[in-house]
PDB file of C-alpha atoms in Angstrom:
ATOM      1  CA  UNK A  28      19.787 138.945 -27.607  1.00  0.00           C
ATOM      2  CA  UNK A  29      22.420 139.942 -24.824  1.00  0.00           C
ATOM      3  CA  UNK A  30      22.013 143.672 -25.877  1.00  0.00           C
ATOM      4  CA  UNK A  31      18.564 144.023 -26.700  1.00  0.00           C
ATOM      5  CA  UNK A  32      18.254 145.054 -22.986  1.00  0.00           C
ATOM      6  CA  UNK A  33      20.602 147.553 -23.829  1.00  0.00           C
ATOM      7  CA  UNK A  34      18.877 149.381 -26.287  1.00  0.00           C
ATOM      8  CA  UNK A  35      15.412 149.029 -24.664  1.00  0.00           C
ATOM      9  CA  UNK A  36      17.478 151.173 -21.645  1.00  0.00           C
ATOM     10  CA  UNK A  37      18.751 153.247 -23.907  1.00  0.00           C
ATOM     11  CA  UNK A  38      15.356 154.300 -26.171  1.00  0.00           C
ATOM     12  CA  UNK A  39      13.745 154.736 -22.573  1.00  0.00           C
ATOM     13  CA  UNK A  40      16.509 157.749 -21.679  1.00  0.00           C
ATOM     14  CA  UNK A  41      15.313 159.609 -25.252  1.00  0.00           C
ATOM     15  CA  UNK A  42      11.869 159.517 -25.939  1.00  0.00           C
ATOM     16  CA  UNK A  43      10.856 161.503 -29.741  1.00  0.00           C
ATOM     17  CA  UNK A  44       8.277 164.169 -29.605  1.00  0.00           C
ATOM     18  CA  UNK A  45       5.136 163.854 -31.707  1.00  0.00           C
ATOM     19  CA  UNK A  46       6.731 165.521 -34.738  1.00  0.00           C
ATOM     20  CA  UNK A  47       9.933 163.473 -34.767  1.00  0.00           C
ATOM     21  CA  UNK A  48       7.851 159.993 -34.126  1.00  0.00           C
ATOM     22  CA  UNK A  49       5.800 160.584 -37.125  1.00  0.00           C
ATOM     23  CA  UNK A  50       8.625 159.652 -39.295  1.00  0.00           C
ATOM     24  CA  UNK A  51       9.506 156.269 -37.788  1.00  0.00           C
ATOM     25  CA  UNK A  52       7.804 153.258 -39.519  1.00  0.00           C
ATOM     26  CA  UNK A  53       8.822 149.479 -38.701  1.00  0.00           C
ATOM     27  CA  UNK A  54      11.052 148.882 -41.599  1.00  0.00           C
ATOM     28  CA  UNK A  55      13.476 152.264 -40.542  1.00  0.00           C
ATOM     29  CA  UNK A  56      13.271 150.692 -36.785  1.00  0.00           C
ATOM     30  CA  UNK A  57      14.246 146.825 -37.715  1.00  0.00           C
ATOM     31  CA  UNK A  58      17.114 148.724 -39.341  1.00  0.00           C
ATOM     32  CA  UNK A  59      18.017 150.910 -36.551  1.00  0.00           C
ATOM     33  CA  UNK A  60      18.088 147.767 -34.350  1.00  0.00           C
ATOM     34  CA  UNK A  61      20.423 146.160 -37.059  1.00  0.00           C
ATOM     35  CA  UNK A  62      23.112 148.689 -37.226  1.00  0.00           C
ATOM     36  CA  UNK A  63      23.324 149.308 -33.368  1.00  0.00           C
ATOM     37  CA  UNK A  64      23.500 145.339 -32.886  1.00  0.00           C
ATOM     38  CA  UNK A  65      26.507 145.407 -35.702  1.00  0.00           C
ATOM     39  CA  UNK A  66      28.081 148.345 -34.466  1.00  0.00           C
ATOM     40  CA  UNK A  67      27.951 147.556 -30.832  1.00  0.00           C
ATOM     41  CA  UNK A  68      31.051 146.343 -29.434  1.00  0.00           C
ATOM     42  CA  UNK A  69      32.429 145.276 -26.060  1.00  0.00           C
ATOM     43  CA  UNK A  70      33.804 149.072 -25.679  1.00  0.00           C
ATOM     44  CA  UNK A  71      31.270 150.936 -27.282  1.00  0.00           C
ATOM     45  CA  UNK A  72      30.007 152.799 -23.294  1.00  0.00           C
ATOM     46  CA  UNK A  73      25.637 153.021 -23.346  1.00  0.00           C
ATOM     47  CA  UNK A  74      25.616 156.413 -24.105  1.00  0.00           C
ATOM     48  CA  UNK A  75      27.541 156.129 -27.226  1.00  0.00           C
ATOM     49  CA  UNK A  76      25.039 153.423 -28.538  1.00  0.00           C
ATOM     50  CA  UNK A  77      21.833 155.687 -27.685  1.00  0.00           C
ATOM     51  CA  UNK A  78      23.239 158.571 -29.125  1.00  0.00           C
ATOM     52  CA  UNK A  79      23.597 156.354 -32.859  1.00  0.00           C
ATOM     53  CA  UNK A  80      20.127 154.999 -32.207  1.00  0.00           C
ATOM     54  CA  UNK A  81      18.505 158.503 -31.333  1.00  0.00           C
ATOM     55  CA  UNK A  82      20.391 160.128 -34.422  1.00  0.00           C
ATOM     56  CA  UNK A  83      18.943 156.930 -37.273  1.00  0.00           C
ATOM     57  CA  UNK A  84      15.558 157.450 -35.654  1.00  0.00           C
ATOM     58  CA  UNK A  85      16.113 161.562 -36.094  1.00  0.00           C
ATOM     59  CA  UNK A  86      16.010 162.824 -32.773  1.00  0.00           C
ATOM     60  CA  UNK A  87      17.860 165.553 -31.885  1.00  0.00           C
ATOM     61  CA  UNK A  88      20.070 164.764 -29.193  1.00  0.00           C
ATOM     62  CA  UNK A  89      21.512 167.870 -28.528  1.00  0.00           C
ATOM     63  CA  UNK A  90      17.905 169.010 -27.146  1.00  0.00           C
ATOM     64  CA  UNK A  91      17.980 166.037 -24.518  1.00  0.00           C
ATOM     65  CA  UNK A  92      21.153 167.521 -22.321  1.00  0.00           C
ATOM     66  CA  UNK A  93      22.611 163.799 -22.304  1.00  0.00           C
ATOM     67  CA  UNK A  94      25.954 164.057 -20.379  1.00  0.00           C
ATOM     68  CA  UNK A  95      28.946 163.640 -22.449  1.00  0.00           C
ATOM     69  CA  UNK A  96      30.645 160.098 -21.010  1.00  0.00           C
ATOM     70  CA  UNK A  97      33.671 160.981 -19.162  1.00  0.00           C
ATOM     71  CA  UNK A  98      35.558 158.021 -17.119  1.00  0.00           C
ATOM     72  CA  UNK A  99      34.817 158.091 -13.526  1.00  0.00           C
ATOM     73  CA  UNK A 100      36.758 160.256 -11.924  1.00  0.00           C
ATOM     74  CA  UNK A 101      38.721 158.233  -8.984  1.00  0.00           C
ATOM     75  CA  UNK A 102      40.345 160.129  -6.112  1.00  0.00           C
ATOM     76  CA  UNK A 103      44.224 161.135  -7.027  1.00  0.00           C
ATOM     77  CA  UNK A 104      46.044 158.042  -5.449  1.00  0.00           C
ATOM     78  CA  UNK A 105      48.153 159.623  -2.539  1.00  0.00           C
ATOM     79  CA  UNK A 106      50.494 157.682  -0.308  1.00  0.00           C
ATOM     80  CA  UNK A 107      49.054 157.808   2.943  1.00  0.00           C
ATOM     81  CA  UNK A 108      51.805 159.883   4.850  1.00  0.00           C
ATOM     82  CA  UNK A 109      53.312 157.629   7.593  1.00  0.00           C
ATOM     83  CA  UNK A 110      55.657 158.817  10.309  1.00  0.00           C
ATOM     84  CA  UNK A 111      59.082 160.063   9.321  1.00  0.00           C
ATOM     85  CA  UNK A 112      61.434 157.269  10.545  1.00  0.00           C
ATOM     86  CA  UNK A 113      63.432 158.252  13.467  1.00  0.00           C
ATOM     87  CA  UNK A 114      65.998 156.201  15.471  1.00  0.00           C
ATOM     88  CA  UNK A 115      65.166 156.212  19.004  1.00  0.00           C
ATOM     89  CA  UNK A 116      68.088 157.781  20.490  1.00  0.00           C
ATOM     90  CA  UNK A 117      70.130 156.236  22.977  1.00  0.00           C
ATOM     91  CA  UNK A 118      72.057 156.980  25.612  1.00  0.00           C
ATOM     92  CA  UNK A 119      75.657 158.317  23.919  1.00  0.00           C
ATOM     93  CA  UNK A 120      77.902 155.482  24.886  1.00  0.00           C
ATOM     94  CA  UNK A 121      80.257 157.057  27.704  1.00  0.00           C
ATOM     95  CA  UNK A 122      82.905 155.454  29.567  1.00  0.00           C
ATOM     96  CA  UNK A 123      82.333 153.834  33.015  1.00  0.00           C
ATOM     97  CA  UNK A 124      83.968 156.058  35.003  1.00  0.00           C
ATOM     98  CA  UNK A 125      86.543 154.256  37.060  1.00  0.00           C
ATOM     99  CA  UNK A 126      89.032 155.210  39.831  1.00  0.00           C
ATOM    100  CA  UNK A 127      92.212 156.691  38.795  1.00  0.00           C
ATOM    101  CA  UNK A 128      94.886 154.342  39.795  1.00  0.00           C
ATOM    102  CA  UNK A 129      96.794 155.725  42.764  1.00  0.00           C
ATOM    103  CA  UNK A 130      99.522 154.348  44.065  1.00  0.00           C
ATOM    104  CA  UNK A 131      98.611 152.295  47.956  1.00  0.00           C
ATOM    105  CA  UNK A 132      99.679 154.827  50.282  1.00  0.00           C
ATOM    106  CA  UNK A 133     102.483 154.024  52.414  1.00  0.00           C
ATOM    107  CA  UNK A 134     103.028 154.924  56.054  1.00  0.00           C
ATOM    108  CA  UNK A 135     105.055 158.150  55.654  1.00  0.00           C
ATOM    109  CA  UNK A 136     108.328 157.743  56.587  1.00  0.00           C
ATOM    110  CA  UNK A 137     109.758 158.779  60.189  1.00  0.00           C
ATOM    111  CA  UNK A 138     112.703 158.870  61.330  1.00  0.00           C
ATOM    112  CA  UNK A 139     113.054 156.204  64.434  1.00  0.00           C
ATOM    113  CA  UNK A 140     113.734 158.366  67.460  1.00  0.00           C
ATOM    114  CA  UNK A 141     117.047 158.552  68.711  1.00  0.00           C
ATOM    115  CA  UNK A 142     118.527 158.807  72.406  1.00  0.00           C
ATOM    116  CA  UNK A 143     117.565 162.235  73.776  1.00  0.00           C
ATOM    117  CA  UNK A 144     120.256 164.663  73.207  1.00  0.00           C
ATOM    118  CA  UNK A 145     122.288 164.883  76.302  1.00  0.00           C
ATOM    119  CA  UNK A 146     122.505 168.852  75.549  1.00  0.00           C
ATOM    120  CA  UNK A 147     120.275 171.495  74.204  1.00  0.00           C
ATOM    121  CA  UNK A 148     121.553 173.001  71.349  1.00  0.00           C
ATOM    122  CA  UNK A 149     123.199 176.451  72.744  1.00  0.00           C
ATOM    123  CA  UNK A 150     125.418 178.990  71.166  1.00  0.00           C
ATOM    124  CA  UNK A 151     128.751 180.093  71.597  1.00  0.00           C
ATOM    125  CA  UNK A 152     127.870 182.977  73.402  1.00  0.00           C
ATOM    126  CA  UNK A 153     125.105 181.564  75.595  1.00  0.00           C
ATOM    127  CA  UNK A 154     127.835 178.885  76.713  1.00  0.00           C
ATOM    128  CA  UNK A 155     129.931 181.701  77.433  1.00  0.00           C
ATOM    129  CA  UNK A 156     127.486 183.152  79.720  1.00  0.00           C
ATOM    130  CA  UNK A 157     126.460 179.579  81.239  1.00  0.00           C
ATOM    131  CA  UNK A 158     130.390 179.461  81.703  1.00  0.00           C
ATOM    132  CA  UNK A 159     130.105 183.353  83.420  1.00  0.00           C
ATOM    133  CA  UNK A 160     127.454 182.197  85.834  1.00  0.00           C
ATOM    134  CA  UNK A 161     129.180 179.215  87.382  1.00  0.00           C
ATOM    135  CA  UNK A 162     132.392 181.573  87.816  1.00  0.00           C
ATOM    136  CA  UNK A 163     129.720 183.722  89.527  1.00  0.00           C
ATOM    137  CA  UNK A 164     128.204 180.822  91.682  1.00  0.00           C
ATOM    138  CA  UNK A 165     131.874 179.258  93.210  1.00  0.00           C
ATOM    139  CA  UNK A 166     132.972 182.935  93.249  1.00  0.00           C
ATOM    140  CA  UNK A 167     129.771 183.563  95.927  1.00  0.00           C
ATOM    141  CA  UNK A 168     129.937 180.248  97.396  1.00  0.00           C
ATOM    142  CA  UNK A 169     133.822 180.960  98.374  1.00  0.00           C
ATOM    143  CA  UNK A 170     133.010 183.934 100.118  1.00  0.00           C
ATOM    144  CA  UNK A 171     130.977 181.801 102.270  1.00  0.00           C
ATOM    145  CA  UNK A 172     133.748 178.732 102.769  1.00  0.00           C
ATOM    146  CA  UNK A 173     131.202 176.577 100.282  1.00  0.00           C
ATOM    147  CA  UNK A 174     133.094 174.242  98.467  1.00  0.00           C
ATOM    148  CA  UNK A 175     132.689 175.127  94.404  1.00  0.00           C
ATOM    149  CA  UNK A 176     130.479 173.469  92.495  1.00  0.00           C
ATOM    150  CA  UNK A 177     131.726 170.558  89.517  1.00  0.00           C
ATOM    151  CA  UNK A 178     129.715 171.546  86.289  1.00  0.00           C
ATOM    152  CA  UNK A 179     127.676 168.128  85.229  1.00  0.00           C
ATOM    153  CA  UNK A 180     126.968 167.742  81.455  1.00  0.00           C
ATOM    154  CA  UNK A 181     123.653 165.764  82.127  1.00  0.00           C
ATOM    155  CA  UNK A 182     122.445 168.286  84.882  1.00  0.00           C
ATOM    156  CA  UNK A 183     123.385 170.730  82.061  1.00  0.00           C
ATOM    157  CA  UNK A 184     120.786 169.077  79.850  1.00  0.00           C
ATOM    158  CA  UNK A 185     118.529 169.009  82.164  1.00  0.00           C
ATOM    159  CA  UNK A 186     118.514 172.586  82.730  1.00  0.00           C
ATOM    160  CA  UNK A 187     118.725 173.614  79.086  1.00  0.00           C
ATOM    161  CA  UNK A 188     115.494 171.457  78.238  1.00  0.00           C
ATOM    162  CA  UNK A 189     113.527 173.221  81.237  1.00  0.00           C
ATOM    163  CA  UNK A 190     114.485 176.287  79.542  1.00  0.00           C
ATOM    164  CA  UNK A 191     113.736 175.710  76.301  1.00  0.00           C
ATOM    165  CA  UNK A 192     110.190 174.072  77.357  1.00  0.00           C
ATOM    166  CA  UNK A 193     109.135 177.490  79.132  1.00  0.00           C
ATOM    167  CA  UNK A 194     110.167 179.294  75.403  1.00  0.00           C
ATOM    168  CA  UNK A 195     108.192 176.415  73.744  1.00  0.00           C
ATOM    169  CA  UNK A 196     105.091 176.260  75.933  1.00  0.00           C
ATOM    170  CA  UNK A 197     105.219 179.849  77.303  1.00  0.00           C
ATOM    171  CA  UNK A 198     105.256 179.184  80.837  1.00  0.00           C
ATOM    172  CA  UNK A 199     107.349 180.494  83.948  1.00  0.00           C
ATOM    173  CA  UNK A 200     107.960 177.838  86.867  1.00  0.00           C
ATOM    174  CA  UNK A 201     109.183 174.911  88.076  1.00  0.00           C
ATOM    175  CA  UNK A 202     106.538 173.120  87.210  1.00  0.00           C
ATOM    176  CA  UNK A 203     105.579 172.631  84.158  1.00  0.00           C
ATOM    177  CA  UNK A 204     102.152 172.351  81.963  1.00  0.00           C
ATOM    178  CA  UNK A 205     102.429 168.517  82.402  1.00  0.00           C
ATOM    179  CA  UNK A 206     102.471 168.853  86.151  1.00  0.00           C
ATOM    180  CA  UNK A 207     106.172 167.557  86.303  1.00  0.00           C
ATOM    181  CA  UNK A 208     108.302 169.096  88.888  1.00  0.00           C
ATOM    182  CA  UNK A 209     112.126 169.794  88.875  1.00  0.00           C
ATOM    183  CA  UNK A 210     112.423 166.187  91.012  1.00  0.00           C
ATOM    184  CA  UNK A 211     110.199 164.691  88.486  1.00  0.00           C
ATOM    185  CA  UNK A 212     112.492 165.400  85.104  1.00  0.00           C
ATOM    186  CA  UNK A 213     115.326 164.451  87.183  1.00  0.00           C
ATOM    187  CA  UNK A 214     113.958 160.986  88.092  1.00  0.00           C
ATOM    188  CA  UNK A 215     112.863 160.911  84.355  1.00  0.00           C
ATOM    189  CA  UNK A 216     116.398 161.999  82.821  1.00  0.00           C
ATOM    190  CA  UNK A 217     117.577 159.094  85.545  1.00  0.00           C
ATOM    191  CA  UNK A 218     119.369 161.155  87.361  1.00  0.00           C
ATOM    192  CA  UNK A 219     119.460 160.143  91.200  1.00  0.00           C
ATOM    193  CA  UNK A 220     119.955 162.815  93.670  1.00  0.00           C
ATOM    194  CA  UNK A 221     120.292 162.916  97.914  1.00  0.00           C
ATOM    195  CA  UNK A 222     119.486 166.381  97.269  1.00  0.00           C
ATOM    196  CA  UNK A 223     118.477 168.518  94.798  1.00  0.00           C
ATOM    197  CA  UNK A 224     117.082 172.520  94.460  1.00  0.00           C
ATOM    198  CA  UNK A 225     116.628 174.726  90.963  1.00  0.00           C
ATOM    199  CA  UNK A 226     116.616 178.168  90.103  1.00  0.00           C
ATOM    200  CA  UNK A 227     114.862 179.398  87.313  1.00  0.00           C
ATOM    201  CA  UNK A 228     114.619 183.184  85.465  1.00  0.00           C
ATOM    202  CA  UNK A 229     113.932 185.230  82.801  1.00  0.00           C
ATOM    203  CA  UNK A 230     114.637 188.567  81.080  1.00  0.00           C
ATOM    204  CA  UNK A 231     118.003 189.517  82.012  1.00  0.00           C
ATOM    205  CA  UNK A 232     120.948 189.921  79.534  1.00  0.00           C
ATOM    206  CA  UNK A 233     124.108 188.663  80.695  1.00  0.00           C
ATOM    207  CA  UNK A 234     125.345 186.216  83.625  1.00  0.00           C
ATOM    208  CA  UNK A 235     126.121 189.113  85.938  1.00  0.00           C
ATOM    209  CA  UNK A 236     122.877 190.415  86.169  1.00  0.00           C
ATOM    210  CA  UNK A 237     120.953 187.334  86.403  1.00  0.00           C
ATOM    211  CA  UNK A 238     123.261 186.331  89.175  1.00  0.00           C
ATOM    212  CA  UNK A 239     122.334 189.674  90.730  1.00  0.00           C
ATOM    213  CA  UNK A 240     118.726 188.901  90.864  1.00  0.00           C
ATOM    214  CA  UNK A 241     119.274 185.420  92.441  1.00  0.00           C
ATOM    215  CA  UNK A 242     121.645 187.015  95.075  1.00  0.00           C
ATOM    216  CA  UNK A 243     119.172 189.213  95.800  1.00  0.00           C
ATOM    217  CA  UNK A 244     116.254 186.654  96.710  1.00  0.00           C
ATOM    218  CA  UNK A 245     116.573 184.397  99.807  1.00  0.00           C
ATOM    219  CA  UNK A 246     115.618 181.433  98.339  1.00  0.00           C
ATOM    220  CA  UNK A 247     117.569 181.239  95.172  1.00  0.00           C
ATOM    221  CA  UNK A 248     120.870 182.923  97.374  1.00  0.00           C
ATOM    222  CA  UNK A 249     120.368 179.307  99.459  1.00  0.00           C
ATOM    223  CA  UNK A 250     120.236 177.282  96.699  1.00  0.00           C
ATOM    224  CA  UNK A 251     123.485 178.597  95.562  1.00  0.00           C
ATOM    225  CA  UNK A 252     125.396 179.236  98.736  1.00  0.00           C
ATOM    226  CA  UNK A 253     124.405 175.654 100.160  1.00  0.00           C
ATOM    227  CA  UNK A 254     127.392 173.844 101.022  1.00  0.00           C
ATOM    228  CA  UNK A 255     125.308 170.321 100.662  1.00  0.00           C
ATOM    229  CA  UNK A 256     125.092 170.420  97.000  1.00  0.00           C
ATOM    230  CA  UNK A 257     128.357 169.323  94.966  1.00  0.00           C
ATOM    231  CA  UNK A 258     127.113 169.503  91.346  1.00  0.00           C
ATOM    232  CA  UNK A 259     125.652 172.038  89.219  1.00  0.00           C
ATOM    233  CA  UNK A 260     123.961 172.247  85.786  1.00  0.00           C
ATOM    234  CA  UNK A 261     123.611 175.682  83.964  1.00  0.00           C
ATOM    235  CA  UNK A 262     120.996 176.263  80.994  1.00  0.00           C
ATOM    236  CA  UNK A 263     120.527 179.401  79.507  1.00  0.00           C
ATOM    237  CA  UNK A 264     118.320 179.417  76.117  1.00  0.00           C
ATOM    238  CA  UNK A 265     117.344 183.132  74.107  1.00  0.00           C
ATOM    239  CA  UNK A 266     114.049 183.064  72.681  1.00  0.00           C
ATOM    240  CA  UNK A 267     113.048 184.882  69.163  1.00  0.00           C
ATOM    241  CA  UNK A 268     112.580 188.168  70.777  1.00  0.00           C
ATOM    242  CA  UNK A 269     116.090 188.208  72.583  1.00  0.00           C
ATOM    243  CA  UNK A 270     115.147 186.828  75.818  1.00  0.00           C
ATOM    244  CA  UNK A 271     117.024 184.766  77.803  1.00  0.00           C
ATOM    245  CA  UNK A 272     115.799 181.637  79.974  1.00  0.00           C
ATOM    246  CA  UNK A 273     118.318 180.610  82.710  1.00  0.00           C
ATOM    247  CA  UNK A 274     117.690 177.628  84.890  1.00  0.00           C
ATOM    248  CA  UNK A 275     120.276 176.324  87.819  1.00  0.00           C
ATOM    249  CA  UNK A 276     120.327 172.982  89.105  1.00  0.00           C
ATOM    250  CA  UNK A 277     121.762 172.028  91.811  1.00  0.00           C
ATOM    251  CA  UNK A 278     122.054 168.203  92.908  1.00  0.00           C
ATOM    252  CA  UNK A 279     124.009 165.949  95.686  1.00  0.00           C
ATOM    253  CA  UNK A 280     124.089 162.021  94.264  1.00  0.00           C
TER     254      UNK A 280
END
């Protein structure tokens, strides 16, 4: 009784004409209904079943267009897509930059000041010529009954650094860029003095003719011709160029 409903479904989807109906009687039917309940099985689809009923009873199916059973078709299984895995990229590993080591500076090294030479470096031949010019000096001074002059090694100094400060510091006079005056470096080099005068020049070649040019000035001829003064220092210094620095001084201690 479980598939009766089935066939009742299944006569409703074919109903016979007139001319086939007139050949079905009650006996054929009851034996319709017999086979399709014997032959009707779990997997037998509907359509399958009306089709064998429609065909005992004589109908022809072919005129009732009934749709061959085909499985339902299911949408082709896809895998949804998901995003392609990617490694979030990091920062490449680098280094912490860091100091080169140096080594902890040091003061740089200086060589501790000495005592200040007693003598500017001169050479042979400017000796000779600070040598010439104190000849000169006593040589004037004698014409005048003026005793000579004694040559003093630190007046010497004294005169050589004057010169060599107007090469250095390009400057002419007594005084120099510091303000200090010929009585000034003298107290500085501790030299002590009752009386003191300087000469200073520039340009000339040899001990004669620088000796001419202070002969022929009145102050510089009474520096040297002064009978008060007992010592002398001589400094003569030659530049790059050639040119010669001479400074006199003249001191009574």
């Amino acid at each position: 009784m479980k598939k009766l409903p089935l066939l009742l479904i299944c006569a409703t989807l074919a109903v016979p004409t007139a001319a086939q109906a007139s050949s079905i009687n009650a006996r054929s039917i009851f034996n319709i209904f017999n086979r399709a309940r014997n032959t009707q099985t779990t997997k037998t689809d509907r359509q399958t079943v009306t089709k064998n009923i429609l065909k005992a009873l004589g109908i022809d199916i072919d005129k009732f267009n009934i749709p061959s059973a085909t499985a339902k078709p299911t949408a082709a299984p896809t895998v949804k897509p998901t995003a392609a895995p990617v490694v979030k990229p990091t920062a490449a590993p680098t280094a912490k930059p860091t100091v080169a080591p140096t080594a902890k500076p040091t003061a740089a090294p200086t060589v501790k000041p000495t005592a200040k030479p007693t003598t500017a470096p001169v050479s042979n031949s400017m000796t000779a010529m600070e040598d010439e010019v104190l000849r000169l000096t006593n040589e004037e001074r004698a014409k005048v009954g003026a005793p000579p002059l004694k040559r003093a090694s630190d007046l010497d100094a004294l005169a050589r650094a004057h010169s060599q400060d107007m090469i250095s510091r390009h400057f002419f006079d007594h005084n120099n860029p510091d303000g200090k005056s010929p009585f000034d470096r003298m107290r500085a080099a501790g030299i002590t003095y009752r009386a003191a005068a300087e000469n200073i020049a520039y340009g000339q070649s040899s001990a004669a003719s620088v000796m001419n040019a202070w002969m022929n000035s009145s102050g510089h001829r009474k520096n040297i011709l002064n009978a008060t003064y007992t010592e002398i220092g001589i400094g003569a210094i030659k530049n790059s160029g050639g040119t010669i620095y001479w400074t006199q001084e003249f001191v009574k201690r």
